[in-house]
Structures are given as C-alpha cells and as structure tokens.
Short mmCIF file of C-alpha atoms in Angstrom, two decimals:
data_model
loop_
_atom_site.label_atom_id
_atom_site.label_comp_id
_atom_site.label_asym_id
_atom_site.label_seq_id
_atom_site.Cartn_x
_atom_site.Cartn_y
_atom_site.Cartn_z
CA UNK W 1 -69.04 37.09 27.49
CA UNK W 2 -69.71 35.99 23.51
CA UNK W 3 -73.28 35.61 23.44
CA UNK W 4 -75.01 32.85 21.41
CA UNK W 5 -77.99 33.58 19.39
CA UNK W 6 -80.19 31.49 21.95
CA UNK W 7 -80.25 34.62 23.99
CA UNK W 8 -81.34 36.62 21.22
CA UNK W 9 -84.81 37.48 19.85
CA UNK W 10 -84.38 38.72 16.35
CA UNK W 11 -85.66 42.18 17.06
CA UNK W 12 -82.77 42.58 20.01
CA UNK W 13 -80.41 41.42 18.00
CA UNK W 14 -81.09 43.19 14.48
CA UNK W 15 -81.65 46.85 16.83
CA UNK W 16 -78.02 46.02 18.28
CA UNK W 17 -76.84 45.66 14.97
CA UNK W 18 -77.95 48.49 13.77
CA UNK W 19 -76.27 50.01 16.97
CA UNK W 20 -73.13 48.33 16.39
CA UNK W 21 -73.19 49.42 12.33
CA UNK W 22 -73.73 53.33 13.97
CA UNK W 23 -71.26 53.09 16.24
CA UNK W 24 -69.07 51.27 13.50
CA UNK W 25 -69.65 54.22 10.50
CA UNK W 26 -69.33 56.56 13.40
CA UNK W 27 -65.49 55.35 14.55
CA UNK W 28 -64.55 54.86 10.90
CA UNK W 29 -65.27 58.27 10.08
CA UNK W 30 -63.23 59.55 12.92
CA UNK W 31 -60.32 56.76 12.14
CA UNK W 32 -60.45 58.40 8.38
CA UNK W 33 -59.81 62.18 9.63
CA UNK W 34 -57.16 60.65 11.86
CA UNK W 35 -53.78 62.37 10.43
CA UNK W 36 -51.73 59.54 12.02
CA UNK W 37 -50.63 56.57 9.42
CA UNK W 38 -48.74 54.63 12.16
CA UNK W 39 -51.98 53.93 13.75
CA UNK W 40 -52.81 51.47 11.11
CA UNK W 41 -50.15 48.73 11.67
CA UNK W 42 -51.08 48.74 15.28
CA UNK W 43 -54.11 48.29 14.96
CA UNK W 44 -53.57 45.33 13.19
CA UNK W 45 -50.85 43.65 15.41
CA UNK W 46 -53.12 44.72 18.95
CA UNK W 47 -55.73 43.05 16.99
CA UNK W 48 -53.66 40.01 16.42
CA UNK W 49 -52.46 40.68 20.33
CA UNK W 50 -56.75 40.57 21.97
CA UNK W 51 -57.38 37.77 19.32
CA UNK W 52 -54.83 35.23 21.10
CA UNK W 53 -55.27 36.57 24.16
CA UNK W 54 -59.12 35.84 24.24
CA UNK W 55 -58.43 32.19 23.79
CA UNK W 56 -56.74 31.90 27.34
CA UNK W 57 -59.55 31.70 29.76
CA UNK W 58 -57.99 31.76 33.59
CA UNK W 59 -59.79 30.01 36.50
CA UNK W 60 -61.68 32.23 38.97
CA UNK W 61 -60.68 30.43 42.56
CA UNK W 62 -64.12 29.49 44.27
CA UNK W 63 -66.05 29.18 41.77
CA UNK W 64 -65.39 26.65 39.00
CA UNK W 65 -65.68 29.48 36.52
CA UNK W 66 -63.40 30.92 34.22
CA UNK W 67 -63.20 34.28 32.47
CA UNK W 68 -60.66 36.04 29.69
CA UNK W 69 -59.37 39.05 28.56
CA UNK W 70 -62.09 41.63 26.80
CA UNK W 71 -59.52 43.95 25.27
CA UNK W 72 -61.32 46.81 24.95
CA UNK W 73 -60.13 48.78 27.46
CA UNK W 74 -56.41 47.86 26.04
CA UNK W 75 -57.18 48.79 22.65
CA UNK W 76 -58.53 51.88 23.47
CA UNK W 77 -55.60 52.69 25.85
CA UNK W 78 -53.27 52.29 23.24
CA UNK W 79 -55.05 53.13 19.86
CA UNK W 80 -57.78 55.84 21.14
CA UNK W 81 -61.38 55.00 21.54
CA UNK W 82 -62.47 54.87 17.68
CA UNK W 83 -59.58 52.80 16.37
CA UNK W 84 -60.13 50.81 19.13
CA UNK W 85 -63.83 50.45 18.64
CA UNK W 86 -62.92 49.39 15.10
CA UNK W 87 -60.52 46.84 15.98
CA UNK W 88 -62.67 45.24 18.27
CA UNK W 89 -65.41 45.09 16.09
CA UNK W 90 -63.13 43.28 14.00
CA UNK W 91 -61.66 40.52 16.43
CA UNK W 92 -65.69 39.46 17.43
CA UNK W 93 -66.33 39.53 13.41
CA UNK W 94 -63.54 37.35 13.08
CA UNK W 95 -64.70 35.08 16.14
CA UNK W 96 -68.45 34.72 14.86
CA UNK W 97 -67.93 34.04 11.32
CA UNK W 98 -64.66 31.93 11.17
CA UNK W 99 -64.45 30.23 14.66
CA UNK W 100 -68.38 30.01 15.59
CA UNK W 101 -67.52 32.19 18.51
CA UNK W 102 -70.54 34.04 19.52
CA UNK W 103 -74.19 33.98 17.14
CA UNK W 104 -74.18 36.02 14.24
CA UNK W 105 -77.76 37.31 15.57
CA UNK W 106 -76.23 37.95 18.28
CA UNK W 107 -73.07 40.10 16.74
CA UNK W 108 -73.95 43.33 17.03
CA UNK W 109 -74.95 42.76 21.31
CA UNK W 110 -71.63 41.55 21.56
CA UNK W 111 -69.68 44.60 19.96
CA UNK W 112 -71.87 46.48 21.77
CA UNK W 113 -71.24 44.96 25.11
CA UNK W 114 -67.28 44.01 24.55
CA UNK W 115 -66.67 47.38 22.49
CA UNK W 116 -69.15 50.09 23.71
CA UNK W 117 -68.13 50.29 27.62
CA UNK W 118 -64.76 50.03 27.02
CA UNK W 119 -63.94 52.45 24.46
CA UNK W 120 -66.60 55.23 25.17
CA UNK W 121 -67.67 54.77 28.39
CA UNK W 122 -64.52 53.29 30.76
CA UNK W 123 -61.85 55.00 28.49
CA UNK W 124 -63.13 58.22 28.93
CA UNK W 125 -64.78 58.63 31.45
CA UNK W 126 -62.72 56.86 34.11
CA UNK W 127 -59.17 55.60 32.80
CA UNK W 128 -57.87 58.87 31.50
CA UNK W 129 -58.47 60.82 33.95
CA UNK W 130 -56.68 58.79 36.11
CA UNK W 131 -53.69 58.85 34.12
CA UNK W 132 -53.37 61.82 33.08
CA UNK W 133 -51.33 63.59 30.73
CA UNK W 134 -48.38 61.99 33.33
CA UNK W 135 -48.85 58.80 33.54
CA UNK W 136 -47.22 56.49 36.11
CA UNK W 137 -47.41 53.24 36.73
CA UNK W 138 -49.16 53.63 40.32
CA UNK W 139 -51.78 55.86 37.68
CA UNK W 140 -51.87 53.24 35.13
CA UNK W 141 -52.83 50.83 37.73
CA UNK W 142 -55.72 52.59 39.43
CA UNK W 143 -56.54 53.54 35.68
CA UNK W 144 -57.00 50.02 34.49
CA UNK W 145 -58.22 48.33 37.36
CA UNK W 146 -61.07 50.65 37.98
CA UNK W 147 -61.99 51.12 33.78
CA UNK W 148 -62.00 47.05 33.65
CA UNK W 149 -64.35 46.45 36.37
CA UNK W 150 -66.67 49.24 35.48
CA UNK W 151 -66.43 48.50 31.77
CA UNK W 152 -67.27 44.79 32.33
CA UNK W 153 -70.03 45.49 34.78
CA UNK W 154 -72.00 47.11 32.55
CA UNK W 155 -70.90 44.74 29.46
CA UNK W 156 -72.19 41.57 31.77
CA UNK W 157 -75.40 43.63 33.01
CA UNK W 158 -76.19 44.04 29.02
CA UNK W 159 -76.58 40.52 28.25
CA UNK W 160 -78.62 39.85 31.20
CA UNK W 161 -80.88 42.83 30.14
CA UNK W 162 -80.40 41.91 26.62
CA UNK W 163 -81.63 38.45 27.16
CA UNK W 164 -85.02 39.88 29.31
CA UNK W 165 -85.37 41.96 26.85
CA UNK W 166 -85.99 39.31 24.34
CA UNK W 167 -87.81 37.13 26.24
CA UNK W 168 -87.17 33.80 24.49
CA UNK W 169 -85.48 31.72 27.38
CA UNK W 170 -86.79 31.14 30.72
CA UNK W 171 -83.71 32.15 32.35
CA UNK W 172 -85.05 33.88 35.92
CA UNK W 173 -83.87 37.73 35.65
CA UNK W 174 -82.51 38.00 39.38
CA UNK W 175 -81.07 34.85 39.54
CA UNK W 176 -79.24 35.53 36.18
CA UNK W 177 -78.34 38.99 37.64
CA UNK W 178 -77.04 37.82 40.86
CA UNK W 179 -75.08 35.29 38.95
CA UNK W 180 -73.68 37.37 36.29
CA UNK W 181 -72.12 40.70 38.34
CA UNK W 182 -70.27 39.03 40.82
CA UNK W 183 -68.28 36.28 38.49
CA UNK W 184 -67.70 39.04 35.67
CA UNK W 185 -66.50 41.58 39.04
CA UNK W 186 -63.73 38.89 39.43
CA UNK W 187 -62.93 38.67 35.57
CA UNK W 188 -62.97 42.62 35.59
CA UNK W 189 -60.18 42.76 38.40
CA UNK W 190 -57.98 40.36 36.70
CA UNK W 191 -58.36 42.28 33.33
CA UNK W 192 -57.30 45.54 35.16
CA UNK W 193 -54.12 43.52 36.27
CA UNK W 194 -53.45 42.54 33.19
CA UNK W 195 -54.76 45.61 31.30
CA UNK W 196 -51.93 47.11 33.36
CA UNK W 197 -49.58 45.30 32.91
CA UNK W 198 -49.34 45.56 29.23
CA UNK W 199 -49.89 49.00 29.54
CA UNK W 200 -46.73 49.26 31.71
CA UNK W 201 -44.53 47.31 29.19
CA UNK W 202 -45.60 49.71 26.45
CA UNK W 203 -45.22 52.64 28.36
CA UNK W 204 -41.24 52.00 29.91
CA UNK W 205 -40.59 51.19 26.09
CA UNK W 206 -42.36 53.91 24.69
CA UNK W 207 -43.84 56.23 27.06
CA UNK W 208 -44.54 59.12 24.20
CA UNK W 209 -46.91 56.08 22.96
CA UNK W 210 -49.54 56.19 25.55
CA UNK W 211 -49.03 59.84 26.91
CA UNK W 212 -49.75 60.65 22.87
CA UNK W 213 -53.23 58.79 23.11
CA UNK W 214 -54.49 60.36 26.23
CA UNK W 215 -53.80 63.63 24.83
CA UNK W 216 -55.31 62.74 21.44
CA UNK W 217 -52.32 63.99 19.61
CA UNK W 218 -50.17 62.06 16.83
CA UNK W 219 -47.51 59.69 16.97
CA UNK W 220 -45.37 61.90 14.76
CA UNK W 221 -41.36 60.36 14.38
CA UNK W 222 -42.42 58.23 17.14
CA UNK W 223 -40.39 54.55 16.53
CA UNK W 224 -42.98 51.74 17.13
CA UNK W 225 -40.95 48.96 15.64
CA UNK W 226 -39.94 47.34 18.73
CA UNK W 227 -43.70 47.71 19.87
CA UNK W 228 -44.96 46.46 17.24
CA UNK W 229 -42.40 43.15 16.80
CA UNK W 230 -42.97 42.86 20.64
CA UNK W 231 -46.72 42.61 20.28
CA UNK W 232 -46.56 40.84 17.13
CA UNK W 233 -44.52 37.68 19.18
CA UNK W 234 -46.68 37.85 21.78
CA UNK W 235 -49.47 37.20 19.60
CA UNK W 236 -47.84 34.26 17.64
CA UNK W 237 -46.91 32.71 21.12
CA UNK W 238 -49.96 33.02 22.62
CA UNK W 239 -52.52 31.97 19.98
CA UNK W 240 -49.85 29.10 18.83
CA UNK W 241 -48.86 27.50 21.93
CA UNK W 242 -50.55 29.40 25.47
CA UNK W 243 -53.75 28.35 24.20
CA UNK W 244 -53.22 25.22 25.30
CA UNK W 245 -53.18 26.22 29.05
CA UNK W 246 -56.49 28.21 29.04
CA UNK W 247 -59.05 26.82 31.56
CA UNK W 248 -61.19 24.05 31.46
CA UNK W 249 -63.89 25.43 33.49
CA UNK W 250 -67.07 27.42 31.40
CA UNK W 251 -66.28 30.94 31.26
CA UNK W 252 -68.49 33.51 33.45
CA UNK W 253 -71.88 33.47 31.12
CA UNK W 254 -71.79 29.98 30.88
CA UNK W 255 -70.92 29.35 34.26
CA UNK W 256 -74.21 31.90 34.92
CA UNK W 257 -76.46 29.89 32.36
CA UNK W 258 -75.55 26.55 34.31
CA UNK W 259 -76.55 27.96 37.81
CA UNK W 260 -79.74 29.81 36.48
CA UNK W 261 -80.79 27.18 34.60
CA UNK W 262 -78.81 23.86 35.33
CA UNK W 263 -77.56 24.27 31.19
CA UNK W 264 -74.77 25.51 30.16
CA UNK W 265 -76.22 25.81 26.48
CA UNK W 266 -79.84 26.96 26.04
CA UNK W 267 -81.20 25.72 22.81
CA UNK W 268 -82.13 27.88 20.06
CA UNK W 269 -85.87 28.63 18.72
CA UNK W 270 -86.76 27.12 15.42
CA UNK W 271 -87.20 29.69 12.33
CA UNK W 272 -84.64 32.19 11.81
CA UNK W 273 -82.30 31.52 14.58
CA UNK W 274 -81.71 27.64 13.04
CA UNK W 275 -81.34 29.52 9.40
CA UNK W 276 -78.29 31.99 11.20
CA UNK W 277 -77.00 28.93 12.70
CA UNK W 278 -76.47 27.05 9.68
CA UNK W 279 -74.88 30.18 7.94
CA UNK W 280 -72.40 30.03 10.88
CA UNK W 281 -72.07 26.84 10.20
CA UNK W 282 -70.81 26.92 6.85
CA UNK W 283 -68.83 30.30 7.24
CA UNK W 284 -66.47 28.71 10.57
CA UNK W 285 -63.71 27.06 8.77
CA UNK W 286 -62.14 26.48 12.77
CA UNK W 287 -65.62 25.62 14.92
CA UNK W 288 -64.70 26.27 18.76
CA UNK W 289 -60.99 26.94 18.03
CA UNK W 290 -60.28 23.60 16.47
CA UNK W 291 -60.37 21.48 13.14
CA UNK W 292 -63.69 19.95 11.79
CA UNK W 293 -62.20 16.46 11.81
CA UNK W 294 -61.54 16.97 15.66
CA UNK W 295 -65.00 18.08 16.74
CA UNK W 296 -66.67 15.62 14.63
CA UNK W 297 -64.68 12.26 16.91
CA UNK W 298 -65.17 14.31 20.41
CA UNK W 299 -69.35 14.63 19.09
CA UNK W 300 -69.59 10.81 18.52
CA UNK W 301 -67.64 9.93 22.04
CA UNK W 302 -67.54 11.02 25.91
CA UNK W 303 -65.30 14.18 25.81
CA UNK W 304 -61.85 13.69 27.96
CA UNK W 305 -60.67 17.02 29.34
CA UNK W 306 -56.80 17.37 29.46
CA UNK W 307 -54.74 20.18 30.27
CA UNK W 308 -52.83 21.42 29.23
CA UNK W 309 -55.23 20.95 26.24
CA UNK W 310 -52.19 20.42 23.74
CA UNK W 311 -53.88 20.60 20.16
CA UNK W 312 -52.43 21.05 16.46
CA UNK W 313 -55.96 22.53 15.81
CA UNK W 314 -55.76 25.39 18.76
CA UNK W 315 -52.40 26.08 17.63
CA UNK W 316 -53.50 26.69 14.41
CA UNK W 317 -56.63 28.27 14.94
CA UNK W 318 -55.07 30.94 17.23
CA UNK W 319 -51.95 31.64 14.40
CA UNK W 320 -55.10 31.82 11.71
CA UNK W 321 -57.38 34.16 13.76
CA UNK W 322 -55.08 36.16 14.45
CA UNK W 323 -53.63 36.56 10.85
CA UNK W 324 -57.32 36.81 9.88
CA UNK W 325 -57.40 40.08 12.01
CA UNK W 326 -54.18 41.40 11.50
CA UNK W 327 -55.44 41.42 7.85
CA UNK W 328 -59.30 42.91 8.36
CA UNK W 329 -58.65 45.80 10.53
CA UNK W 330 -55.28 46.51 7.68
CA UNK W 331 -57.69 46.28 5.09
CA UNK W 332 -60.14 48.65 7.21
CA UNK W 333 -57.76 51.10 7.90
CA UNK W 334 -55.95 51.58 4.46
CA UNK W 335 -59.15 51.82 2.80
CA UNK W 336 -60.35 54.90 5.51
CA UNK W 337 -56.91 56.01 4.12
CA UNK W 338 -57.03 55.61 0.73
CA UNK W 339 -60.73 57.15 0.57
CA UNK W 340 -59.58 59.89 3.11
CA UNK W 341 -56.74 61.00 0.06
CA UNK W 342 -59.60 60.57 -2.70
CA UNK W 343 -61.85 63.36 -1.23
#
C-alpha cells in the first residue's frame, strides 16, 4: 500500500507531510518522557523484524493479487502506540529513500496511512480492549484480526481519497474504491493471522511483555534478551533468504491501478514530481530491493519471473534495510534519551 508520487498532487502530499512531521514531533515527545530504556533496543530489532517482513508479499487466492504485512498494528502491540508510530515512520523512511519504495512526495500519505490507523486508531480503540489487561490467546486473536482489518480499511480508503483528492490521474473514484476495499479486506485478515501469531510467540515467552503495554506501564527487570535475539533472527532470515519466496503477483494497489485503469504504473506529471523522482533516484542505493547492475540488464530485456526469486541483491537488500533501521530508530531513540537527561 506504498504509494508512488503519481498519485500525489504536491499540495496532498506536502499537507500529509506536515501531518506526518505532527504526528512524528508529537510521538517523539511522548517516546522522550517514556521512563522505560528497554524500549529502545526493541524498537530497533521490531523495526528490523516489519522491514523484512514487508518484503514477503503472499498471494491472495482468486485474485492474482498479492498483499504484505503493514506492521503497524504489531509495533504498536508490542512497543505502545508512539514508539510504534516512530518506528514505522522509520521503516517507510528507510523504504523511500534507500530502496525507492514508495515517492518521497508521497511519504508523509504513506506514514499516515501505514502508521496513523494502526497505532492511534486500531490499537486503541479496538485491539486493547479486546485483550485486556488478561490477555489470552483466544483475546489476542479476536484483538488482531479485527484491529488489522479495520486499520487497513481505512489505510486503503486513504489513498483512494488521497488520490481524488489530488486530482492528477484519471483513475475513476468508484471503480478504484470498489477495487481497493475488498483486496486490502483479504490482506487485513491475513495480517490479523499473522499479527497474532507473533503476538502469541511473544506473549508464552514473555507474557509481562505485552500485558505491560496494554496497561501502559514499564518493563521494569523484565528480561527481553531472548525476545530480542528471537526477533533479531527472524529478521536476518527473513530479509536474507524468505524474500526470495514473496509473490510474484502486484500487490493490492497495484493490482487496483491495473483493473481501474488497465496500468499498473500511472506516469508521473512533469515539474516537481520528475525533480522528487530524480532525488529518489540518486538517494536508493538498492532500487526495488535489488542491485543497480541487476535492474539495469532486466530494463534492456523481457523480464523472466522465477520463484522462488533467488537473488544475491534481495538477500542483501533485506540484511541492509533492515540494519539501516535497526540503526535510525536507535539513533532516534537515544537521542529522545539523551535530550530527555539534558533538560
């Protein structure tokens, strides 16, 4: 659900930055008066975690559409809604700038859309009060399944009322809508599942870890070492070698595009949207997940689609995105820390 900038008219997409830059100076203020330390290296690792993860799109049956994990609702699960908020802005920073994941215009929709619902809309709202200060896994379940769907629903109607809103394609509104909901209602239930089941894993292991965050209380002596090498594995496995089995199909907004408008990739207006793109262009040391030399031989011949897509350039661009993370939302949160101790 990584918008491109061809979506995006530049007054939509510099009003969701400023959105995203609120909501961003908002969380970090809250992360900074947030007593608990431990907080930090997770954040880092579950950043890490949603990073690799995102790079494994799964086939929706039916439809020749794919979709992958969002994360939010995960992070905020297991971090609190402003940490969370924080580390997701983080991962789609690291997307769009290193990996040409997602415009740059279009940044601050797609915090808003993959980081807004999740955190401070599902979380809240739905997720823990269905797990309660108890939880179970029956709770966690419900919990999940129900904050994913809802959470992506409104992420997926965004960028179809993002893109009226701007007015630059010709993408028809109802078709787009009618296109949109129901793939991204299938993605949702699948990210509940595994929302869930994550959740679960974490919670026999460390029960006070979760149970802590709905309450909003510190980790205290807590032990998250086995957490956090657990995580931390699942990462390097994921981003290094899983990658290779994502789907070949076009994930749910492409998949939408296609049927709305028989293209999968709408071309972007001349002016300040070709300016961004060559930016992005210069700053995406990876481009789509893979080296430079790679994409330059499939541009100059007819693509062959393989799968498992086994790549030396995947592999490495999910082990470098994922340190790239790890390493941003560290350097975020020691420096809320350190500036917390100066004042």
């Amino acid at each position: 659900m990584h918008m491109a900038d061809a979506l995006v008219s530049p007054a939509v997409g510099g009003a969701m930055w400023a959105a995203a830059a609120g909501l961003t100076a908002y969380s970090a203020k809250k992360v900074r008066l947030d007593p608990d330390e431990k907080k930090v290296p997770l954040m880092g690792v579950l950043g890490a975690f949603i990073f690799a993860a995102q790079m494994i799109n799964f086939t929706i049956p039916g439809t020749g559409s794919s979709g992958h994990l969002g994360g939010g609702l995960l992070l905020a699960a297991l971090l609190g809604p402003y940490a969370g908020f924080l580390t997701m802005a983080s991962i789609l920073a690291v997307q769009g700038f290193f990996f040409g994941d997602g415009g740059l215009l279009a940044m601050g929709c797609n915090i808003f859309n993959l980081g807004f619902y999740p955190c401070f809309i599902a979380y809240p709202l739905l997720f823990k009060p269905i797990v309660g200060k108890r939880p179970t896994p029956g709770r966690i379940l419900a919990g999940a399944s129900l904050a994913a769907i809802v959470g992506l629903q409104l992420g997926s109607f965004s960028v179809v009322l993002e893109t009226l809103v701007s007015g630059i394609s010709e993408l028809p509104f109802r078709a787009f809508l009618w296109l949109m909901q129901p793939v991204h209602l299938a993605i949702g239930i699948v990210e509940g599942l595994i929302t869930a089941a994550v959740l679960t894993f974490v919670w026999k292991d460390r029960p006070e870890l979760l149970e802590s965050t709905v309450a909003g209380a510190a980790y205290g002596d807590l032990d998250l070492k086995k957490v956090l090498i657990s995580l931390s594995i699942a990462a390097a496995l994921t981003g290094g070698s899983l990658s290779w089995f994502a789907s070949t199909h076009p994930d749910g907004l492409e998949w939408s595009l296609f049927h709305a408008s028989g293209k999968e990739e709408l071309e972007a207006p001349a002016g300040i949207h070709q300016t961004i793109a060559g930016i992005q262009e210069k700053t995406a040391i990876l481009p789509d997940y893979g080296f430079k030399a790679e994409e330059n031989v499939a541009a100059g011949s007819e693509p062959v689609e393989r799968w498992p897509a086994v790549s030396g350039g995947t592999s490495v661009a999910g082990l470098v995105g994922g340190l790239f993370t790890l390493l941003l939302t560290g350097v975020i949160g020691y420096g809320l820390r350190m500036v917390k101790k100066r004042g």
